[in-house]
mmCIF file of C-alpha atoms in Angstrom:
data_model
loop_
_atom_site.group_PDB
_atom_site.id
_atom_site.type_symbol
_atom_site.label_atom_id
_atom_site.label_comp_id
_atom_site.label_asym_id
_atom_site.label_seq_id
_atom_site.Cartn_x
_atom_site.Cartn_y
_atom_site.Cartn_z
ATOM 1 C CA MET A 386 149.996 24.079 -153.729
ATOM 2 C CA MET A 387 152.354 21.956 -151.175
ATOM 3 C CA SER A 388 153.472 18.887 -153.383
ATOM 4 C CA GLU A 389 153.324 15.552 -151.645
ATOM 5 C CA GLN A 390 156.573 14.950 -152.846
ATOM 6 C CA THR A 391 157.813 18.111 -151.413
ATOM 7 C CA GLU A 392 155.214 18.003 -148.296
ATOM 8 C CA LEU A 393 157.062 14.228 -146.924
ATOM 9 C CA THR A 394 160.234 16.476 -147.665
ATOM 10 C CA VAL A 395 159.131 18.823 -145.204
ATOM 11 C CA LYS A 396 157.967 15.954 -142.579
ATOM 12 C CA HIS A 397 161.149 14.457 -142.661
ATOM 13 C CA GLY A 398 163.089 17.321 -141.901
ATOM 14 C CA PHE A 399 160.385 18.472 -139.226
ATOM 15 C CA SER A 400 160.629 15.352 -137.762
ATOM 16 C CA SER A 401 164.089 14.876 -137.988
ATOM 17 C CA VAL A 402 165.505 18.201 -135.984
ATOM 18 C CA ASN A 403 162.883 16.746 -133.687
ATOM 19 C CA VAL A 404 164.726 13.393 -133.438
ATOM 20 C CA THR A 405 167.841 14.683 -132.665
ATOM 21 C CA LEU A 406 166.496 17.408 -130.015
ATOM 22 C CA THR A 407 164.942 15.215 -128.500
ATOM 23 C CA ARG A 408 167.533 12.469 -128.346
ATOM 24 C CA PHE A 409 169.907 15.607 -127.086
ATOM 25 C CA LEU A 410 167.782 16.073 -124.367
ATOM 26 C CA ARG A 411 168.117 12.567 -123.208
ATOM 27 C CA GLN A 412 171.047 11.685 -123.554
ATOM 28 C CA GLY A 413 173.035 15.186 -122.915
ATOM 29 C CA LEU A 414 171.635 17.110 -120.918
ATOM 30 C CA VAL A 415 172.584 14.996 -117.317
ATOM 31 C CA PRO A 416 176.004 15.860 -118.366
ATOM 32 C CA ILE A 417 176.309 19.718 -118.872
ATOM 33 C CA LEU A 418 173.709 19.660 -116.077
ATOM 34 C CA LEU A 419 176.327 18.498 -114.405
ATOM 35 C CA LEU A 420 179.537 19.924 -115.481
ATOM 36 C CA ALA A 421 176.992 23.271 -114.112
ATOM 37 C CA GLU A 422 176.778 22.022 -111.020
ATOM 38 C CA LEU A 423 180.312 20.905 -110.183
ATOM 39 C CA VAL A 424 181.107 24.390 -111.303
ATOM 40 C CA PHE A 425 178.645 26.087 -109.832
ATOM 41 C CA PHE A 426 179.458 24.930 -106.516
ATOM 42 C CA ALA A 427 182.786 24.980 -106.844
ATOM 43 C CA ILE A 428 182.365 28.828 -106.888
ATOM 44 C CA ALA A 429 178.987 29.077 -104.589
ATOM 45 C CA ALA A 430 180.173 26.058 -101.796
ATOM 46 C CA PRO A 431 182.898 26.421 -99.563
ATOM 47 C CA GLY A 432 185.172 23.290 -99.331
ATOM 48 C CA PHE A 433 183.081 21.878 -102.236
ATOM 49 C CA LEU A 434 186.923 21.068 -103.979
ATOM 50 C CA ALA A 435 188.417 19.738 -100.401
ATOM 51 C CA PRO A 436 189.395 16.521 -100.886
ATOM 52 C CA ASN A 437 187.957 14.632 -97.491
ATOM 53 C CA ASN A 438 184.656 16.257 -98.949
ATOM 54 C CA LEU A 439 185.024 14.644 -102.186
ATOM 55 C CA ALA A 440 185.612 11.171 -100.552
ATOM 56 C CA ASN A 441 182.398 11.898 -98.509
ATOM 57 C CA ILE A 442 180.315 11.944 -101.859
ATOM 58 C CA LEU A 443 181.614 9.358 -103.595
ATOM 59 C CA VAL A 444 181.206 7.174 -99.404
ATOM 60 C CA ASN A 445 177.658 8.562 -99.978
ATOM 61 C CA ALA A 446 177.425 7.306 -103.717
ATOM 62 C CA ALA A 447 178.027 4.112 -102.891
ATOM 63 C CA ASP A 448 174.438 2.301 -101.630
ATOM 64 C CA ILE A 449 172.499 4.438 -103.580
ATOM 65 C CA GLY A 450 174.887 3.147 -106.207
ATOM 66 C CA LEU A 451 174.316 -0.605 -104.977
ATOM 67 C CA VAL A 452 169.714 0.145 -105.029
ATOM 68 C CA ALA A 453 170.536 1.922 -108.437
ATOM 69 C CA ALA A 454 172.502 -0.781 -110.426
ATOM 70 C CA GLY A 455 169.745 -3.230 -109.247
ATOM 71 C CA VAL A 456 167.017 -0.537 -110.176
ATOM 72 C CA THR A 457 168.647 -0.156 -113.719
ATOM 73 C CA LEU A 458 167.406 -3.935 -114.879
ATOM 74 C CA VAL A 459 163.945 -3.848 -113.400
ATOM 75 C CA VAL A 460 163.730 -0.680 -115.468
ATOM 76 C CA LEU A 461 165.241 -2.132 -118.324
ATOM 77 C CA VAL A 462 162.905 -5.283 -118.603
ATOM 78 C CA GLY A 463 159.876 -2.137 -118.235
ATOM 79 C CA GLY A 464 159.372 -2.507 -114.563
ATOM 80 C CA ILE A 465 160.615 -0.785 -111.528
ATOM 81 C CA ASP A 466 161.343 -1.206 -108.397
ATOM 82 C CA VAL A 467 159.641 1.437 -105.472
ATOM 83 C CA SER A 468 160.128 -0.892 -102.887
ATOM 84 C CA VAL A 469 164.267 -0.804 -102.693
ATOM 85 C CA GLY A 470 164.651 1.622 -99.640
ATOM 86 C CA ASN A 471 162.330 -0.141 -97.523
ATOM 87 C CA MET A 472 164.164 -3.868 -98.143
ATOM 88 C CA VAL A 473 167.153 -1.980 -97.846
ATOM 89 C CA GLY A 474 165.757 -0.266 -93.499
ATOM 90 C CA VAL A 475 164.620 -3.697 -93.019
ATOM 91 C CA VAL A 476 167.930 -5.743 -94.218
ATOM 92 C CA ALA A 477 169.998 -3.103 -92.138
ATOM 93 C CA TRP A 478 168.516 -3.814 -89.484
ATOM 94 C CA VAL A 479 168.928 -7.720 -88.732
ATOM 95 C CA ALA A 480 171.908 -7.572 -90.089
ATOM 96 C CA VAL A 481 172.768 -5.094 -86.796
ATOM 97 C CA SER A 482 171.181 -7.124 -85.174
ATOM 98 C CA LEU A 483 172.964 -10.491 -85.894
ATOM 99 C CA THR A 484 176.341 -8.634 -85.371
ATOM 100 C CA THR A 485 174.735 -6.521 -81.881
ATOM 101 C CA SER A 486 174.423 -10.302 -80.783
ATOM 102 C CA GLY A 487 178.000 -12.049 -81.730
ATOM 103 C CA MET A 488 177.492 -13.326 -85.105
ATOM 104 C CA PRO A 489 180.431 -13.295 -87.009
ATOM 105 C CA ILE A 490 180.309 -11.587 -90.138
ATOM 106 C CA VAL A 491 181.001 -13.977 -92.436
ATOM 107 C CA VAL A 492 177.528 -14.940 -91.537
ATOM 108 C CA VAL A 493 176.451 -11.683 -91.215
ATOM 109 C CA VAL A 494 177.067 -10.679 -95.035
ATOM 110 C CA PRO A 495 175.533 -13.682 -96.080
ATOM 111 C CA ALA A 496 172.642 -13.875 -94.464
ATOM 112 C CA ALA A 497 172.559 -9.739 -95.287
ATOM 113 C CA VAL A 498 172.397 -11.217 -99.201
ATOM 114 C CA LEU A 499 169.968 -13.716 -98.879
ATOM 115 C CA LEU A 500 167.222 -11.946 -96.845
ATOM 116 C CA GLY A 501 168.119 -9.005 -99.564
ATOM 117 C CA ALA A 502 167.440 -11.455 -102.525
ATOM 118 C CA ILE A 503 164.320 -13.039 -100.712
ATOM 119 C CA LEU A 504 162.698 -10.010 -100.274
ATOM 120 C CA GLY A 505 163.828 -8.841 -104.081
ATOM 121 C CA ALA A 506 162.456 -12.978 -104.947
ATOM 122 C CA ILE A 507 159.253 -11.797 -102.991
ATOM 123 C CA ASN A 508 158.627 -8.905 -105.738
ATOM 124 C CA GLY A 509 159.832 -10.362 -108.774
ATOM 125 C CA SER A 510 157.295 -13.315 -108.319
ATOM 126 C CA LEU A 511 153.919 -10.656 -107.768
ATOM 127 C CA VAL A 512 155.248 -9.010 -111.059
ATOM 128 C CA ALA A 513 156.869 -12.000 -113.014
ATOM 129 C CA LEU A 514 154.414 -14.724 -111.957
ATOM 130 C CA GLY A 515 151.334 -13.213 -110.495
ATOM 131 C CA LYS A 516 150.805 -10.836 -113.058
ATOM 132 C CA VAL A 517 150.758 -7.724 -111.091
ATOM 133 C CA PRO A 518 151.630 -4.105 -112.658
ATOM 134 C CA ALA A 519 155.510 -3.607 -110.716
ATOM 135 C CA ILE A 520 154.125 -0.288 -109.734
ATOM 136 C CA ILE A 521 151.201 -2.193 -107.374
ATOM 137 C CA ALA A 522 152.997 -4.648 -106.557
ATOM 138 C CA THR A 523 156.205 -2.630 -105.258
ATOM 139 C CA LEU A 524 154.592 -0.569 -103.941
ATOM 140 C CA GLY A 525 152.480 -2.876 -101.380
ATOM 141 C CA MET A 526 155.305 -4.290 -100.685
ATOM 142 C CA ALA A 527 156.948 -1.530 -99.625
ATOM 143 C CA ALA A 528 154.531 -0.074 -97.292
ATOM 144 C CA ILE A 529 154.815 -4.450 -95.955
ATOM 145 C CA TYR A 530 158.202 -3.638 -95.522
ATOM 146 C CA ARG A 531 158.456 -0.789 -93.378
ATOM 147 C CA MET A 532 155.216 -1.812 -91.830
ATOM 148 C CA VAL A 533 157.607 -4.450 -90.924
ATOM 149 C CA LEU A 534 161.115 -2.477 -89.685
ATOM 150 C CA PHE A 535 158.206 -0.482 -87.908
ATOM 151 C CA LEU A 536 157.951 -3.603 -85.544
ATOM 152 C CA LEU A 537 161.622 -4.462 -85.651
ATOM 153 C CA TRP A 538 162.409 -1.601 -83.939
ATOM 154 C CA ASP A 539 159.812 -1.735 -81.472
ATOM 155 C CA LYS A 540 161.130 1.952 -80.625
ATOM 156 C CA THR A 541 164.779 0.801 -80.073
ATOM 157 C CA ASP A 542 167.649 2.720 -82.452
ATOM 158 C CA LEU A 543 170.645 0.308 -83.260
ATOM 159 C CA PHE A 544 173.639 2.038 -82.825
ATOM 160 C CA THR A 545 176.547 0.632 -84.949
ATOM 161 C CA GLY A 546 180.413 1.375 -86.452
ATOM 162 C CA PRO A 547 180.937 0.215 -89.749
ATOM 163 C CA LEU A 548 180.018 -3.784 -90.569
ATOM 164 C CA ILE A 549 182.636 -4.257 -92.325
ATOM 165 C CA SER A 550 185.916 -2.457 -91.277
ATOM 166 C CA TRP A 551 187.033 -1.862 -94.874
ATOM 167 C CA LEU A 552 183.583 -0.714 -96.263
ATOM 168 C CA GLY A 553 183.859 2.042 -93.705
ATOM 169 C CA PRO A 554 183.472 5.499 -94.123
ATOM 170 C CA LEU A 555 186.779 5.933 -93.715
ATOM 171 C CA ALA A 556 188.530 2.742 -95.565
ATOM 172 C CA ARG A 557 189.627 4.490 -98.659
ATOM 173 C CA VAL A 558 192.555 3.426 -101.107
ATOM 174 C CA GLY A 559 194.416 6.077 -101.600
ATOM 175 C CA PRO A 560 191.069 9.126 -101.396
ATOM 176 C CA ILE A 561 189.198 7.374 -102.658
ATOM 177 C CA PRO A 562 187.083 5.108 -100.107
ATOM 178 C CA ASN A 563 186.189 1.403 -100.425
ATOM 179 C CA ALA A 564 182.532 1.482 -100.809
ATOM 180 C CA ALA A 565 182.792 3.650 -104.201
ATOM 181 C CA LEU A 566 185.525 0.942 -104.980
ATOM 182 C CA LEU A 567 182.779 -1.659 -104.403
ATOM 183 C CA THR A 568 180.614 -0.274 -105.952
ATOM 184 C CA LEU A 569 181.932 0.504 -108.744
ATOM 185 C CA GLY A 570 182.978 -3.055 -109.593
ATOM 186 C CA VAL A 571 179.179 -3.275 -109.487
ATOM 187 C CA PHE A 572 178.075 -1.205 -112.331
ATOM 188 C CA ILE A 573 181.378 -2.943 -114.285
ATOM 189 C CA LEU A 574 180.653 -6.399 -113.330
ATOM 190 C CA LEU A 575 176.472 -5.432 -114.433
ATOM 191 C CA ALA A 576 177.471 -3.139 -117.803
ATOM 192 C CA TRP A 577 179.971 -6.454 -118.945
ATOM 193 C CA VAL A 578 176.466 -9.038 -118.127
ATOM 194 C CA LEU A 579 173.736 -6.658 -120.112
ATOM 195 C CA ARG A 580 176.577 -6.473 -122.991
ATOM 196 C CA TYR A 581 178.074 -9.630 -123.449
ATOM 197 C CA THR A 582 175.787 -11.905 -122.058
ATOM 198 C CA VAL A 583 172.430 -14.444 -123.012
ATOM 199 C CA PHE A 584 170.660 -12.844 -119.967
ATOM 200 C CA GLY A 585 171.352 -9.613 -120.298
ATOM 201 C CA ARG A 586 169.949 -9.930 -124.287
ATOM 202 C CA ARG A 587 166.918 -11.111 -122.501
ATOM 203 C CA ILE A 588 166.853 -8.405 -120.749
ATOM 204 C CA TYR A 589 166.665 -6.151 -123.455
ATOM 205 C CA ALA A 590 164.496 -8.344 -125.203
ATOM 206 C CA ILE A 591 161.794 -7.902 -122.953
ATOM 207 C CA GLY A 592 161.976 -4.354 -122.101
ATOM 208 C CA ASN A 593 161.677 -3.767 -125.955
ATOM 209 C CA ASP A 594 158.499 -6.197 -126.824
ATOM 210 C CA PRO A 595 157.888 -9.020 -124.135
ATOM 211 C CA GLU A 596 155.890 -10.613 -126.161
ATOM 212 C CA SER A 597 158.086 -10.716 -129.054
ATOM 213 C CA ALA A 598 160.343 -12.517 -127.034
ATOM 214 C CA ARG A 599 157.733 -15.204 -125.691
ATOM 215 C CA LEU A 600 157.570 -16.112 -129.537
ATOM 216 C CA LEU A 601 161.260 -16.519 -129.921
ATOM 217 C CA GLY A 602 161.561 -18.627 -126.932
ATOM 218 C CA VAL A 603 162.543 -16.266 -124.736
ATOM 219 C CA PRO A 604 161.443 -17.231 -121.009
ATOM 220 C CA VAL A 605 160.415 -13.864 -120.032
ATOM 221 C CA ALA A 606 158.731 -14.794 -116.756
ATOM 222 C CA ARG A 607 162.156 -16.328 -115.148
ATOM 223 C CA THR A 608 164.318 -13.980 -116.880
ATOM 224 C CA ILE A 609 162.580 -10.755 -114.969
ATOM 225 C CA LEU A 610 162.299 -13.164 -111.553
ATOM 226 C CA PHE A 611 165.580 -12.872 -111.592
ATOM 227 C CA ALA A 612 166.301 -9.172 -112.338
ATOM 228 C CA TYR A 613 164.690 -8.222 -109.255
ATOM 229 C CA ILE A 614 166.465 -11.031 -107.701
ATOM 230 C CA ILE A 615 169.760 -9.279 -108.254
ATOM 231 C CA VAL A 616 168.247 -6.169 -106.743
ATOM 232 C CA GLY A 617 167.479 -7.952 -104.075
ATOM 233 C CA VAL A 618 171.195 -8.846 -103.335
ATOM 234 C CA LEU A 619 172.195 -5.681 -104.447
ATOM 235 C CA VAL A 620 170.097 -4.413 -101.498
ATOM 236 C CA GLY A 621 172.013 -6.598 -99.049
ATOM 237 C CA LEU A 622 174.893 -5.223 -99.785
ATOM 238 C CA ALA A 623 173.878 -1.702 -99.663
ATOM 239 C CA ALA A 624 172.153 -2.313 -96.456
ATOM 240 C CA ILE A 625 175.960 -3.600 -94.960
ATOM 241 C CA VAL A 626 177.305 -0.002 -96.272
ATOM 242 C CA TYR A 627 174.563 1.805 -95.328
ATOM 243 C CA ALA A 628 174.372 0.855 -91.577
ATOM 244 C CA GLY A 629 178.389 1.472 -91.434
ATOM 245 C CA ARG A 630 177.831 4.562 -92.860
ATOM 246 C CA LEU A 631 175.139 6.143 -91.009
ATOM 247 C CA GLY A 632 176.164 4.425 -87.417
ATOM 248 C CA VAL A 633 172.364 3.743 -86.776
ATOM 249 C CA VAL A 634 169.116 2.114 -88.065
ATOM 250 C CA GLN A 635 166.411 3.741 -86.797
ATOM 251 C CA SER A 636 162.406 3.654 -88.013
ATOM 252 C CA ASN A 637 162.757 4.675 -91.708
ATOM 253 C CA ALA A 638 165.968 3.696 -92.053
ATOM 254 C CA GLY A 639 166.428 3.449 -95.532
ATOM 255 C CA ASN A 640 163.186 5.835 -96.746
ATOM 256 C CA ASP A 641 166.046 8.668 -98.505
ATOM 257 C CA LEU A 642 167.446 6.049 -101.075
ATOM 258 C CA THR A 643 164.770 4.829 -103.166
ATOM 259 C CA LEU A 644 164.099 8.452 -104.748
ATOM 260 C CA PRO A 645 167.620 9.021 -105.240
ATOM 261 C CA ALA A 646 168.446 5.719 -106.742
ATOM 262 C CA ILE A 647 165.320 5.559 -109.427
ATOM 263 C CA ALA A 648 166.050 9.337 -110.390
ATOM 264 C CA ALA A 649 169.674 8.106 -111.024
ATOM 265 C CA VAL A 650 167.847 5.548 -112.591
ATOM 266 C CA LEU A 651 166.227 7.121 -115.008
ATOM 267 C CA LEU A 652 168.325 10.426 -115.045
ATOM 268 C CA GLY A 653 171.124 8.833 -116.545
ATOM 269 C CA GLY A 654 169.202 8.001 -119.947
ATOM 270 C CA THR A 655 167.678 4.077 -119.932
ATOM 271 C CA SER A 656 164.052 4.621 -120.455
ATOM 272 C CA ILE A 657 161.377 4.641 -117.887
ATOM 273 C CA LEU A 658 158.988 1.787 -121.074
ATOM 274 C CA GLY A 659 162.014 -0.550 -121.018
ATOM 275 C CA GLY A 660 164.689 -1.399 -123.504
ATOM 276 C CA SER A 661 166.495 1.041 -123.754
ATOM 277 C CA GLY A 662 169.852 2.588 -121.652
ATOM 278 C CA GLY A 663 172.439 0.824 -118.929
ATOM 279 C CA VAL A 664 174.518 0.742 -116.306
ATOM 280 C CA LEU A 665 176.917 2.662 -116.768
ATOM 281 C CA LYS A 666 174.545 5.658 -118.502
ATOM 282 C CA THR A 667 173.075 5.077 -114.461
ATOM 283 C CA LEU A 668 176.694 6.410 -113.139
ATOM 284 C CA THR A 669 175.849 9.716 -114.862
ATOM 285 C CA GLY A 670 172.348 10.182 -113.301
ATOM 286 C CA LEU A 671 174.114 9.112 -110.335
ATOM 287 C CA ALA A 672 176.455 11.401 -110.047
ATOM 288 C CA PHE A 673 174.208 14.456 -110.908
ATOM 289 C CA ILE A 674 172.280 13.471 -107.772
ATOM 290 C CA VAL A 675 174.934 13.307 -105.100
ATOM 291 C CA VAL A 676 176.330 16.084 -106.017
ATOM 292 C CA LEU A 677 173.514 18.195 -106.033
ATOM 293 C CA GLN A 678 172.503 16.864 -102.398
ATOM 294 C CA ASN A 679 175.940 17.462 -101.180
ATOM 295 C CA GLY A 680 175.960 20.057 -102.660
ATOM 296 C CA ILE A 681 173.451 21.988 -100.922
ATOM 297 C CA VAL A 682 174.226 20.437 -97.914
ATOM 298 C CA LEU A 683 177.486 22.365 -97.579
ATOM 299 C CA LEU A 684 175.060 25.905 -99.073
ATOM 300 C CA GLY A 685 173.319 25.711 -95.847
ATOM 301 C CA VAL A 686 170.161 25.298 -98.243
ATOM 302 C CA PRO A 687 167.281 23.347 -96.228
ATOM 303 C CA SER A 688 167.631 19.435 -97.428
ATOM 304 C CA LEU A 689 163.945 19.368 -98.442
ATOM 305 C CA LEU A 690 165.650 21.147 -101.247
ATOM 306 C CA SER A 691 167.392 18.441 -102.917
ATOM 307 C CA GLY A 692 164.647 16.225 -102.830
ATOM 308 C CA VAL A 693 162.514 18.874 -104.689
ATOM 309 C CA MET A 694 164.669 18.831 -106.821
ATOM 310 C CA VAL A 695 165.966 15.347 -106.974
ATOM 311 C CA GLY A 696 161.751 14.657 -108.087
ATOM 312 C CA SER A 697 161.429 17.898 -110.014
ATOM 313 C CA ALA A 698 164.188 16.383 -112.033
ATOM 314 C CA LEU A 699 162.877 12.683 -112.190
ATOM 315 C CA ILE A 700 159.936 14.307 -113.992
ATOM 316 C CA ILE A 701 161.367 16.145 -116.479
ATOM 317 C CA ALA A 702 163.314 12.875 -117.861
ATOM 318 C CA VAL A 703 160.310 10.608 -117.779
ATOM 319 C CA ALA A 704 158.965 13.334 -119.826
ATOM 320 C CA THR A 705 161.562 13.818 -121.649
ATOM 321 C CA ASP A 706 162.033 10.223 -122.570
ATOM 322 C CA VAL A 707 158.005 9.488 -123.376
ATOM 323 C CA LEU A 708 158.531 12.421 -126.127
ATOM 324 C CA THR A 709 161.317 10.737 -127.676
ATOM 325 C CA ARG A 710 159.816 7.769 -127.948
ATOM 326 C CA ARG A 711 156.633 9.406 -128.984
ATOM 327 C CA VAL A 712 159.267 11.617 -132.172
ATOM 328 C CA LEU A 713 161.390 7.912 -132.631
ATOM 329 C CA ASP A 714 158.022 6.723 -133.357
ATOM 330 C CA ALA A 715 156.649 9.496 -135.923
ATOM 331 C CA LYS A 716 159.188 9.082 -137.429
ATOM 332 C CA ARG A 717 158.925 5.290 -138.386
ATOM 333 C CA ARG A 718 155.316 6.219 -138.960
ATOM 334 C CA ILE A 719 156.376 8.667 -141.762
ATOM 335 C CA SER A 720 159.027 6.668 -142.987
ATOM 336 C CA LEU A 721 156.207 4.442 -144.109
#
């Protein structure tokens, strides 16, 4: 009969294997899949490695990346924002409308950022102050923003060139688009904020245990509200890039940004349960998604398949994240 000590050793060994495996799935699988898809598309998709196509991938990643960087913050505090794409649509419409009416760009850009911040503040107030579950609050606001854009549209598309010339699809520093450099700069700034500032430490503390954070004196509601406002600010910047990249704002503007942005965050390794991850990890998930979208187009596969694959990857990422948390919790219980 197995002794108690032997049984405990077996449990510890089994738990260690599970922890190692789940951590690999959570942190190491997406980089491997990214490398695999790069090799696959380089072989199977004509022109994938052409400089212009690689530049297009970076341009397409810019607006999604700006939104994903902001979403990372709200996921870290244990929240979510499924209205970001619709927010981009509303802000893009207002920004293009102001531009076509003759408003100077030095006014349009701050106005877009301010409007994004206001929309983010509305979402954050519902979650942080109103205590409405984040998924419910932002899902409801997504429907409202979608209706607002539809009313603004009024069966008339707005056509535009780049709102800011140096952020246009063809504006580059060497082979690298300026819009991609802006997005990378935002990621680096937010990574510094999360690592070295009080606000960053509060983000992680709230994500790990909001009640304990509150007892330690962390202003939980204010921090969550500010995280959603940052999302709104980045939505404002993303709307400028988005409108200039597509050259038109329609009634469905921004609808194609929400899923990729959230998927980039979760695929990168930020936990849907909050408290673990970071914006630099989101870059890996972002790269996986934009390369996948580009490669599918080059192969002539219906774009609908891209959404199916991104959605499937998102489900796998969330399931792996939850499994990892359960295994780690089980290991702690065994250790006790």
